[in-house]
PDB file of C-alpha atoms in Angstrom:
ATOM      1  CA  UNK A 187       6.946   5.702 -12.778  1.00 88.00           C
ATOM      2  CA  UNK A 188       8.067   6.697  -9.251  1.00 97.00           C
ATOM      3  CA  UNK A 189      11.470   8.215  -8.542  1.00 97.00           C
ATOM      4  CA  UNK A 190      12.579   9.032  -4.988  1.00 97.00           C
ATOM      5  CA  UNK A 191      15.866  10.930  -4.879  1.00 97.00           C
ATOM      6  CA  UNK A 192      17.996  11.571  -1.794  1.00 96.00           C
ATOM      7  CA  UNK A 193      14.858  11.924   0.323  1.00 96.00           C
ATOM      8  CA  UNK A 194      15.085  12.826   3.989  1.00 95.00           C
ATOM      9  CA  UNK A 195      12.178  13.033   6.405  1.00 95.00           C
ATOM     10  CA  UNK A 196      12.287  13.859  10.101  1.00 92.00           C
ATOM     11  CA  UNK A 197       9.483  13.374  12.581  1.00 86.00           C
ATOM     12  CA  UNK A 198       9.619  14.259  16.268  1.00 82.00           C
ATOM     13  CA  UNK A 199      13.226  15.394  15.905  1.00 83.00           C
ATOM     14  CA  UNK A 200      14.343  12.012  14.538  1.00 85.00           C
ATOM     15  CA  UNK A 201      15.344  11.006  11.019  1.00 88.00           C
ATOM     16  CA  UNK A 202      12.853   8.438   9.754  1.00 91.00           C
ATOM     17  CA  UNK A 203      15.087   7.987   6.722  1.00 92.00           C
ATOM     18  CA  UNK A 204      17.779   9.993   4.992  1.00 93.00           C
ATOM     19  CA  UNK A 205      19.391   9.762   1.546  1.00 95.00           C
ATOM     20  CA  UNK A 206      16.612   7.480   0.387  1.00 96.00           C
ATOM     21  CA  UNK A 207      16.808   6.558  -3.304  1.00 95.00           C
ATOM     22  CA  UNK A 208      14.210   4.352  -4.964  1.00 96.00           C
ATOM     23  CA  UNK A 209      13.150   4.020  -8.597  1.00 96.00           C
ATOM     24  CA  UNK A 210       9.929   2.083  -9.265  1.00 97.00           C
ATOM     25  CA  UNK A 211       9.157   1.009 -12.824  1.00 96.00           C
ATOM     26  CA  UNK A 212       5.671   0.454 -14.295  1.00 95.00           C
ATOM     27  CA  UNK A 213       4.385  -2.959 -13.264  1.00 95.00           C
ATOM     28  CA  UNK A 214       6.906  -3.330 -10.429  1.00 97.00           C
ATOM     29  CA  UNK A 215       5.863  -4.620  -6.999  1.00 97.00           C
ATOM     30  CA  UNK A 216       7.842  -3.058  -4.137  1.00 98.00           C
ATOM     31  CA  UNK A 217       7.347  -4.372  -0.590  1.00 97.00           C
ATOM     32  CA  UNK A 218       8.268  -1.917   2.190  1.00 97.00           C
ATOM     33  CA  UNK A 219       9.320  -3.605   5.438  1.00 96.00           C
ATOM     34  CA  UNK A 220      10.673  -2.528   8.803  1.00 91.00           C
ATOM     35  CA  UNK A 221       9.970  -2.405  12.531  1.00 84.00           C
ATOM     36  CA  UNK A 222       7.287  -0.132  13.977  1.00 82.00           C
ATOM     37  CA  UNK A 223       8.354   3.489  13.735  1.00 84.00           C
ATOM     38  CA  UNK A 224      10.728   2.952  10.797  1.00 89.00           C
ATOM     39  CA  UNK A 225       8.797   5.319   8.540  1.00 92.00           C
ATOM     40  CA  UNK A 226       6.825   3.016   6.226  1.00 94.00           C
ATOM     41  CA  UNK A 227       3.476   4.809   6.538  1.00 93.00           C
ATOM     42  CA  UNK A 228       5.211   8.183   6.486  1.00 94.00           C
ATOM     43  CA  UNK A 229       6.832   7.201   3.189  1.00 96.00           C
ATOM     44  CA  UNK A 230       3.394   6.618   1.689  1.00 96.00           C
ATOM     45  CA  UNK A 231       2.180   9.957   3.056  1.00 95.00           C
ATOM     46  CA  UNK A 232       5.166  11.696   1.492  1.00 96.00           C
ATOM     47  CA  UNK A 233       4.411  10.067  -1.869  1.00 96.00           C
ATOM     48  CA  UNK A 234       0.791  11.199  -1.497  1.00 94.00           C
ATOM     49  CA  UNK A 235       2.019  14.767  -0.981  1.00 93.00           C
ATOM     50  CA  UNK A 236       0.738  14.891   2.601  1.00 93.00           C
ATOM     51  CA  UNK A 237       4.151  15.140   4.282  1.00 93.00           C
ATOM     52  CA  UNK A 238       6.789  17.534   2.902  1.00 94.00           C
ATOM     53  CA  UNK A 239      10.335  16.191   2.713  1.00 96.00           C
ATOM     54  CA  UNK A 240      13.129  17.881   4.636  1.00 96.00           C
ATOM     55  CA  UNK A 241      15.312  17.410   1.568  1.00 96.00           C
ATOM     56  CA  UNK A 242      15.329  15.493  -1.710  1.00 97.00           C
ATOM     57  CA  UNK A 243      12.419  14.986  -4.072  1.00 97.00           C
ATOM     58  CA  UNK A 244       9.723  12.529  -5.092  1.00 97.00           C
ATOM     59  CA  UNK A 245       8.707  12.439  -8.751  1.00 97.00           C
ATOM     60  CA  UNK A 246       5.755  10.687 -10.357  1.00 95.00           C
ATOM     61  CA  UNK A 247       6.092  10.322 -14.099  1.00 92.00           C
ATOM     62  CA  UNK A 248       8.885  12.903 -14.038  1.00 92.00           C
ATOM     63  CA  UNK A 249       6.969  15.619 -12.144  1.00 94.00           C
ATOM     64  CA  UNK A 250       6.815  16.396  -8.414  1.00 94.00           C
ATOM     65  CA  UNK A 251       4.102  14.540  -6.520  1.00 93.00           C
ATOM     66  CA  UNK A 252       1.145  16.611  -5.369  1.00 89.00           C
ATOM     67  CA  UNK A 253      -1.633  16.130  -2.857  1.00 87.00           C
ATOM     68  CA  UNK A 254      -4.777  14.589  -4.360  1.00 82.00           C
ATOM     69  CA  UNK A 255      -3.035  13.262  -7.481  1.00 89.00           C
ATOM     70  CA  UNK A 256      -5.519  11.078  -9.393  1.00 86.00           C
ATOM     71  CA  UNK A 257      -2.636   9.038 -10.791  1.00 91.00           C
ATOM     72  CA  UNK A 258      -2.147   7.539  -7.325  1.00 94.00           C
ATOM     73  CA  UNK A 259      -4.487   4.974  -5.817  1.00 93.00           C
ATOM     74  CA  UNK A 260      -4.399   4.309  -2.075  1.00 93.00           C
ATOM     75  CA  UNK A 261      -5.534   1.331  -0.016  1.00 92.00           C
ATOM     76  CA  UNK A 262      -5.474   2.167   3.720  1.00 85.00           C
ATOM     77  CA  UNK A 263      -4.975  -0.125   6.667  1.00 81.00           C
ATOM     78  CA  UNK A 264      -7.943  -2.377   7.272  1.00 72.00           C
ATOM     79  CA  UNK A 265     -10.574  -0.790   9.523  1.00 74.00           C
ATOM     80  CA  UNK A 266     -13.839  -2.650   9.901  1.00 73.00           C
ATOM     81  CA  UNK A 267     -16.791  -0.325   9.348  1.00 75.00           C
ATOM     82  CA  UNK A 268     -19.572  -0.679  11.961  1.00 75.00           C
ATOM     83  CA  UNK A 269     -22.744  -2.614  11.279  1.00 77.00           C
ATOM     84  CA  UNK A 270     -24.826   0.563  11.180  1.00 79.00           C
ATOM     85  CA  UNK A 271     -22.939   1.981   8.185  1.00 79.00           C
ATOM     86  CA  UNK A 272     -25.584   2.508   5.506  1.00 78.00           C
ATOM     87  CA  UNK A 273     -23.178   3.055   2.607  1.00 88.00           C
ATOM     88  CA  UNK A 274     -23.524   0.298   0.023  1.00 93.00           C
ATOM     89  CA  UNK A 275     -20.568  -1.581  -1.363  1.00 93.00           C
ATOM     90  CA  UNK A 276     -20.940   0.009  -4.781  1.00 93.00           C
ATOM     91  CA  UNK A 277     -21.125   3.474  -3.193  1.00 92.00           C
ATOM     92  CA  UNK A 278     -17.716   2.910  -1.610  1.00 91.00           C
ATOM     93  CA  UNK A 279     -16.242   1.928  -4.974  1.00 92.00           C
ATOM     94  CA  UNK A 280     -17.872   4.943  -6.639  1.00 91.00           C
ATOM     95  CA  UNK A 281     -16.063   7.276  -4.235  1.00 89.00           C
ATOM     96  CA  UNK A 282     -12.919   6.370  -6.143  1.00 87.00           C
ATOM     97  CA  UNK A 283     -14.458   8.067  -9.178  1.00 83.00           C
ATOM     98  CA  UNK A 284     -16.197  11.091  -7.684  1.00 66.00           C
ATOM     99  CA  UNK A 285     -15.182  11.283  -4.018  1.00 53.00           C
ATOM    100  CA  UNK A 286     -12.782  14.152  -4.788  1.00 49.00           C
ATOM    101  CA  UNK A 287     -15.568  16.409  -6.094  1.00 44.00           C
ATOM    102  CA  UNK A 288     -17.586  18.947  -4.141  1.00 40.00           C
ATOM    103  CA  UNK A 289     -21.339  18.555  -3.795  1.00 42.00           C
ATOM    104  CA  UNK A 290     -23.629  15.585  -4.297  1.00 46.00           C
ATOM    105  CA  UNK A 291     -22.318  13.197  -6.972  1.00 52.00           C
ATOM    106  CA  UNK A 292     -24.548  12.754 -10.016  1.00 53.00           C
ATOM    107  CA  UNK A 293     -23.322   9.530 -11.592  1.00 62.00           C
ATOM    108  CA  UNK A 294     -23.447   9.239 -15.364  1.00 74.00           C
ATOM    109  CA  UNK A 295     -24.217   6.025 -17.202  1.00 82.00           C
ATOM    110  CA  UNK A 296     -20.511   5.719 -17.993  1.00 82.00           C
ATOM    111  CA  UNK A 297     -19.646   6.061 -14.295  1.00 83.00           C
ATOM    112  CA  UNK A 298     -22.213   3.439 -13.299  1.00 87.00           C
ATOM    113  CA  UNK A 299     -20.862   1.087 -15.955  1.00 90.00           C
ATOM    114  CA  UNK A 300     -17.325   1.681 -14.685  1.00 89.00           C
ATOM    115  CA  UNK A 301     -18.369   0.865 -11.108  1.00 92.00           C
ATOM    116  CA  UNK A 302     -20.090  -2.323 -12.304  1.00 93.00           C
ATOM    117  CA  UNK A 303     -16.951  -3.282 -14.229  1.00 92.00           C
ATOM    118  CA  UNK A 304     -14.744  -2.793 -11.169  1.00 92.00           C
ATOM    119  CA  UNK A 305     -17.140  -4.680  -8.901  1.00 93.00           C
ATOM    120  CA  UNK A 306     -17.130  -7.641 -11.271  1.00 92.00           C
ATOM    121  CA  UNK A 307     -13.331  -7.579 -11.569  1.00 90.00           C
ATOM    122  CA  UNK A 308     -12.871  -7.776  -7.786  1.00 91.00           C
ATOM    123  CA  UNK A 309     -15.470 -10.526  -7.387  1.00 90.00           C
ATOM    124  CA  UNK A 310     -17.886  -8.404  -5.357  1.00 93.00           C
ATOM    125  CA  UNK A 311     -21.037  -8.565  -7.507  1.00 94.00           C
ATOM    126  CA  UNK A 312     -22.973 -10.699  -5.026  1.00 95.00           C
ATOM    127  CA  UNK A 313     -22.681  -8.171  -2.180  1.00 95.00           C
ATOM    128  CA  UNK A 314     -22.199  -4.838  -3.971  1.00 94.00           C
ATOM    129  CA  UNK A 315     -25.710  -3.630  -3.100  1.00 95.00           C
ATOM    130  CA  UNK A 316     -25.562  -4.598   0.577  1.00 94.00           C
ATOM    131  CA  UNK A 317     -24.748  -2.083   3.341  1.00 92.00           C
ATOM    132  CA  UNK A 318     -20.994  -2.219   3.783  1.00 91.00           C
ATOM    133  CA  UNK A 319     -21.370  -2.491   7.564  1.00 89.00           C
ATOM    134  CA  UNK A 320     -22.798  -6.031   7.271  1.00 90.00           C
ATOM    135  CA  UNK A 321     -19.905  -7.309   5.152  1.00 91.00           C
ATOM    136  CA  UNK A 322     -16.899  -9.248   6.410  1.00 88.00           C
ATOM    137  CA  UNK A 323     -13.466  -7.672   6.724  1.00 86.00           C
ATOM    138  CA  UNK A 324     -12.284  -9.430   3.582  1.00 87.00           C
ATOM    139  CA  UNK A 325     -15.304  -8.257   1.598  1.00 90.00           C
ATOM    140  CA  UNK A 326     -14.847  -4.678   2.786  1.00 90.00           C
ATOM    141  CA  UNK A 327     -11.175  -4.737   1.841  1.00 89.00           C
ATOM    142  CA  UNK A 328     -11.959  -6.049  -1.652  1.00 90.00           C
ATOM    143  CA  UNK A 329     -14.228  -3.041  -2.117  1.00 93.00           C
ATOM    144  CA  UNK A 330     -11.450  -0.719  -0.919  1.00 91.00           C
ATOM    145  CA  UNK A 331      -9.200  -2.232  -3.585  1.00 92.00           C
ATOM    146  CA  UNK A 332     -11.925  -1.454  -6.118  1.00 92.00           C
ATOM    147  CA  UNK A 333     -12.200   2.105  -4.823  1.00 92.00           C
ATOM    148  CA  UNK A 334      -8.437   2.597  -5.167  1.00 93.00           C
ATOM    149  CA  UNK A 335      -8.456   1.272  -8.734  1.00 90.00           C
ATOM    150  CA  UNK A 336     -11.500   3.224  -9.919  1.00 88.00           C
ATOM    151  CA  UNK A 337      -9.483   6.130 -11.346  1.00 85.00           C
ATOM    152  CA  UNK A 338      -7.098   3.811 -13.238  1.00 90.00           C
ATOM    153  CA  UNK A 339      -4.040   4.899 -11.229  1.00 93.00           C
ATOM    154  CA  UNK A 340      -0.529   4.397 -12.550  1.00 95.00           C
ATOM    155  CA  UNK A 341       0.744   3.933  -8.971  1.00 96.00           C
ATOM    156  CA  UNK A 342      -0.984   2.004  -6.192  1.00 96.00           C
ATOM    157  CA  UNK A 343       0.024   2.588  -2.559  1.00 96.00           C
ATOM    158  CA  UNK A 344      -0.996  -0.050  -0.039  1.00 96.00           C
ATOM    159  CA  UNK A 345      -0.677   0.512   3.717  1.00 94.00           C
ATOM    160  CA  UNK A 346      -0.817  -2.916   5.365  1.00 92.00           C
ATOM    161  CA  UNK A 347      -3.952  -3.840   3.401  1.00 90.00           C
ATOM    162  CA  UNK A 348      -3.878  -7.460   4.633  1.00 90.00           C
ATOM    163  CA  UNK A 349      -3.773  -6.767   8.370  1.00 84.00           C
ATOM    164  CA  UNK A 350      -6.614  -8.365  10.384  1.00 79.00           C
ATOM    165  CA  UNK A 351      -7.607 -10.586   7.424  1.00 85.00           C
ATOM    166  CA  UNK A 352      -7.548 -14.373   7.579  1.00 86.00           C
ATOM    167  CA  UNK A 353      -5.216 -16.288   5.237  1.00 87.00           C
ATOM    168  CA  UNK A 354      -7.871 -16.895   2.586  1.00 87.00           C
ATOM    169  CA  UNK A 355      -8.836 -13.220   2.354  1.00 86.00           C
ATOM    170  CA  UNK A 356      -5.191 -12.139   2.527  1.00 90.00           C
ATOM    171  CA  UNK A 357      -4.452 -14.180  -0.560  1.00 90.00           C
ATOM    172  CA  UNK A 358      -7.580 -13.005  -2.357  1.00 90.00           C
ATOM    173  CA  UNK A 359      -6.841  -9.299  -1.809  1.00 89.00           C
ATOM    174  CA  UNK A 360      -3.154  -9.746  -2.695  1.00 92.00           C
ATOM    175  CA  UNK A 361      -4.070 -11.500  -5.943  1.00 91.00           C
ATOM    176  CA  UNK A 362      -6.427  -8.652  -6.890  1.00 89.00           C
ATOM    177  CA  UNK A 363      -3.533  -6.207  -6.541  1.00 92.00           C
ATOM    178  CA  UNK A 364      -1.142  -8.476  -8.436  1.00 92.00           C
ATOM    179  CA  UNK A 365      -3.651  -8.934 -11.277  1.00 91.00           C
ATOM    180  CA  UNK A 366      -3.924  -5.177 -11.668  1.00 88.00           C
ATOM    181  CA  UNK A 367      -0.127  -4.919 -11.783  1.00 90.00           C
ATOM    182  CA  UNK A 368       0.154  -7.436 -14.618  1.00 91.00           C
ATOM    183  CA  UNK A 369      -2.943  -6.389 -16.589  1.00 91.00           C
ATOM    184  CA  UNK A 370      -2.411  -2.623 -16.540  1.00 91.00           C
ATOM    185  CA  UNK A 371       1.245  -2.077 -15.625  1.00 93.00           C
ATOM    186  CA  UNK A 372       0.325  -0.293 -12.407  1.00 95.00           C
ATOM    187  CA  UNK A 373       3.307   0.057 -10.068  1.00 96.00           C
ATOM    188  CA  UNK A 374       2.684  -1.099  -6.485  1.00 97.00           C
ATOM    189  CA  UNK A 375       4.307   0.111  -3.251  1.00 97.00           C
ATOM    190  CA  UNK A 376       3.098  -2.250  -0.531  1.00 97.00           C
ATOM    191  CA  UNK A 377       3.776  -1.633   3.173  1.00 96.00           C
ATOM    192  CA  UNK A 378       3.591  -4.802   5.237  1.00 93.00           C
ATOM    193  CA  UNK A 379       4.977  -6.363   8.413  1.00 89.00           C
ATOM    194  CA  UNK A 380       4.643  -9.868   6.954  1.00 91.00           C
ATOM    195  CA  UNK A 381       5.979 -10.394   3.448  1.00 94.00           C
ATOM    196  CA  UNK A 382       4.922 -14.037   3.218  1.00 94.00           C
ATOM    197  CA  UNK A 383       1.420 -13.523   1.717  1.00 93.00           C
ATOM    198  CA  UNK A 384       2.945 -11.548  -1.193  1.00 94.00           C
ATOM    199  CA  UNK A 385       6.480 -12.970  -1.338  1.00 94.00           C
ATOM    200  CA  UNK A 386       5.993 -14.632  -4.734  1.00 94.00           C
ATOM    201  CA  UNK A 387       4.694 -11.336  -6.183  1.00 95.00           C
ATOM    202  CA  UNK A 388       7.496  -9.049  -4.961  1.00 97.00           C
ATOM    203  CA  UNK A 389      10.175  -7.685  -7.308  1.00 97.00           C
ATOM    204  CA  UNK A 390      11.935  -5.365  -4.849  1.00 97.00           C
ATOM    205  CA  UNK A 391      12.141  -5.118  -1.060  1.00 97.00           C
ATOM    206  CA  UNK A 392      12.773  -1.740   0.583  1.00 97.00           C
ATOM    207  CA  UNK A 393      13.778  -2.365   4.206  1.00 96.00           C
ATOM    208  CA  UNK A 394      13.739   0.655   6.558  1.00 95.00           C
ATOM    209  CA  UNK A 395      15.469   0.610   9.947  1.00 92.00           C
ATOM    210  CA  UNK A 396      16.458   3.397  12.328  1.00 84.00           C
ATOM    211  CA  UNK A 397      17.007   6.070   9.672  1.00 88.00           C
ATOM    212  CA  UNK A 398      18.821   3.678   7.341  1.00 90.00           C
ATOM    213  CA  UNK A 399      17.587   1.539   4.478  1.00 94.00           C
ATOM    214  CA  UNK A 400      18.508  -1.159   1.994  1.00 95.00           C
ATOM    215  CA  UNK A 401      16.729  -2.124  -1.225  1.00 96.00           C
ATOM    216  CA  UNK A 402      16.984  -4.933  -3.749  1.00 97.00           C
ATOM    217  CA  UNK A 403      15.454  -8.266  -4.776  1.00 96.00           C
ATOM    218  CA  UNK A 404      14.010 -10.287  -1.856  1.00 95.00           C
ATOM    219  CA  UNK A 405      16.723 -12.939  -2.088  1.00 94.00           C
ATOM    220  CA  UNK A 406      19.400 -10.259  -1.659  1.00 96.00           C
ATOM    221  CA  UNK A 407      17.778  -8.198   1.117  1.00 96.00           C
ATOM    222  CA  UNK A 408      16.158 -10.873   3.285  1.00 95.00           C
ATOM    223  CA  UNK A 409      19.414 -12.340   4.538  1.00 95.00           C
ATOM    224  CA  UNK A 410      20.821 -12.567   8.055  1.00 96.00           C
ATOM    225  CA  UNK A 411      24.039 -10.671   7.282  1.00 96.00           C
ATOM    226  CA  UNK A 412      22.267  -7.887   5.371  1.00 95.00           C
ATOM    227  CA  UNK A 413      19.650  -7.122   8.036  1.00 94.00           C
ATOM    228  CA  UNK A 414      22.148  -7.523  10.886  1.00 94.00           C
ATOM    229  CA  UNK A 415      24.332  -4.863   9.284  1.00 93.00           C
ATOM    230  CA  UNK A 416      21.312  -2.632   8.641  1.00 91.00           C
ATOM    231  CA  UNK A 417      20.137  -2.782  12.265  1.00 91.00           C
ATOM    232  CA  UNK A 418      23.618  -2.867  13.791  1.00 89.00           C
ATOM    233  CA  UNK A 419      22.587  -5.837  15.922  1.00 91.00           C
ATOM    234  CA  UNK A 420      22.187  -9.589  15.292  1.00 92.00           C
ATOM    235  CA  UNK A 421      19.042 -10.357  13.292  1.00 91.00           C
ATOM    236  CA  UNK A 422      18.105 -13.863  12.173  1.00 93.00           C
ATOM    237  CA  UNK A 423      16.412 -14.480   8.837  1.00 94.00           C
ATOM    238  CA  UNK A 424      14.928 -17.973   8.819  1.00 94.00           C
ATOM    239  CA  UNK A 425      13.750 -19.663   5.624  1.00 90.00           C
ATOM    240  CA  UNK A 426      11.215 -22.457   6.094  1.00 90.00           C
ATOM    241  CA  UNK A 427       9.904 -23.883   2.857  1.00 87.00           C
ATOM    242  CA  UNK A 428       8.539 -20.960   0.869  1.00 87.00           C
ATOM    243  CA  UNK A 429       8.182 -18.711   3.932  1.00 92.00           C
ATOM    244  CA  UNK A 430      10.568 -16.190   5.496  1.00 93.00           C
ATOM    245  CA  UNK A 431      10.736 -15.204   9.167  1.00 92.00           C
ATOM    246  CA  UNK A 432      12.784 -12.318  10.592  1.00 90.00           C
ATOM    247  CA  UNK A 433      13.688 -12.600  14.287  1.00 89.00           C
ATOM    248  CA  UNK A 434      15.480 -10.300  16.706  1.00 85.00           C
ATOM    249  CA  UNK A 435      14.427  -7.011  15.100  1.00 85.00           C
ATOM    250  CA  UNK A 436      14.549  -4.159  17.648  1.00 80.00           C
ATOM    251  CA  UNK A 437      11.521  -1.953  18.111  1.00 70.00           C
ATOM    252  CA  UNK A 438      11.986   1.818  18.018  1.00 57.00           C
ATOM    253  CA  UNK A 439      10.665   4.069  20.770  1.00 45.00           C
ATOM    254  CA  UNK A 440       8.864   6.284  18.247  1.00 42.00           C
ATOM    255  CA  UNK A 441       5.639   4.924  16.756  1.00 43.00           C
ATOM    256  CA  UNK A 442       4.510   6.318  13.436  1.00 48.00           C
ATOM    257  CA  UNK A 443       0.864   5.950  14.291  1.00 44.00           C
ATOM    258  CA  UNK A 444       1.251   8.757  16.820  1.00 37.00           C
ATOM    259  CA  UNK A 445       1.931  11.207  14.014  1.00 37.00           C
ATOM    260  CA  UNK A 446       0.307   9.578  11.011  1.00 36.00           C
TER     261      UNK A 446
END
């Protein structure tokens, strides 16, 4: 589904990552981890065709990725919309169907039925006709999941979609994404700073650090010796029950948000 080959990307004169190889199969859940400035968001932007690589290639279904590809769904970082936002919940979902078109959308009966189907599948029927600005953060993020899934993408990119959500809404949004993966075979690339809410869903971890990377099953990557070697400094990986904590990770001076 997604094939990243020997990819190198520089930003601000620094290698975010180099020689990056990653193959993502249909229905695979890949969690992308790393300290701030490691290049997680930039990786998503490169897959979206928004950032050109310095070398290497990114293929989707065997062809080069391109900006605005309808085969790719995208869930951005959580940003609460203000109370005065008049857009209804269902209007936000509908943008996933017609938001790429010029002019005023003229929804067909089929499009309206599709929006209703998505709204029901994400459990948002009770608030779909309310202004999105009056909804909670968890409700808004459910609708963003619906928007990202509206075009039936084969690849879903998620940029910290659980940030600022409480534990209940984190789990609810994560389960929506996981259900899509299993029902439709959509591949998921999921950037997060906390793997615990999705740990039982993850097939592969891609860990980025200071221009280097490692990838593999969670039980192989999330180990003290592996991350210590990756960072070149002692890093502790602590397992407590079914949760994982990574301590001692250095922060980089460059912050992606400055350029993203």
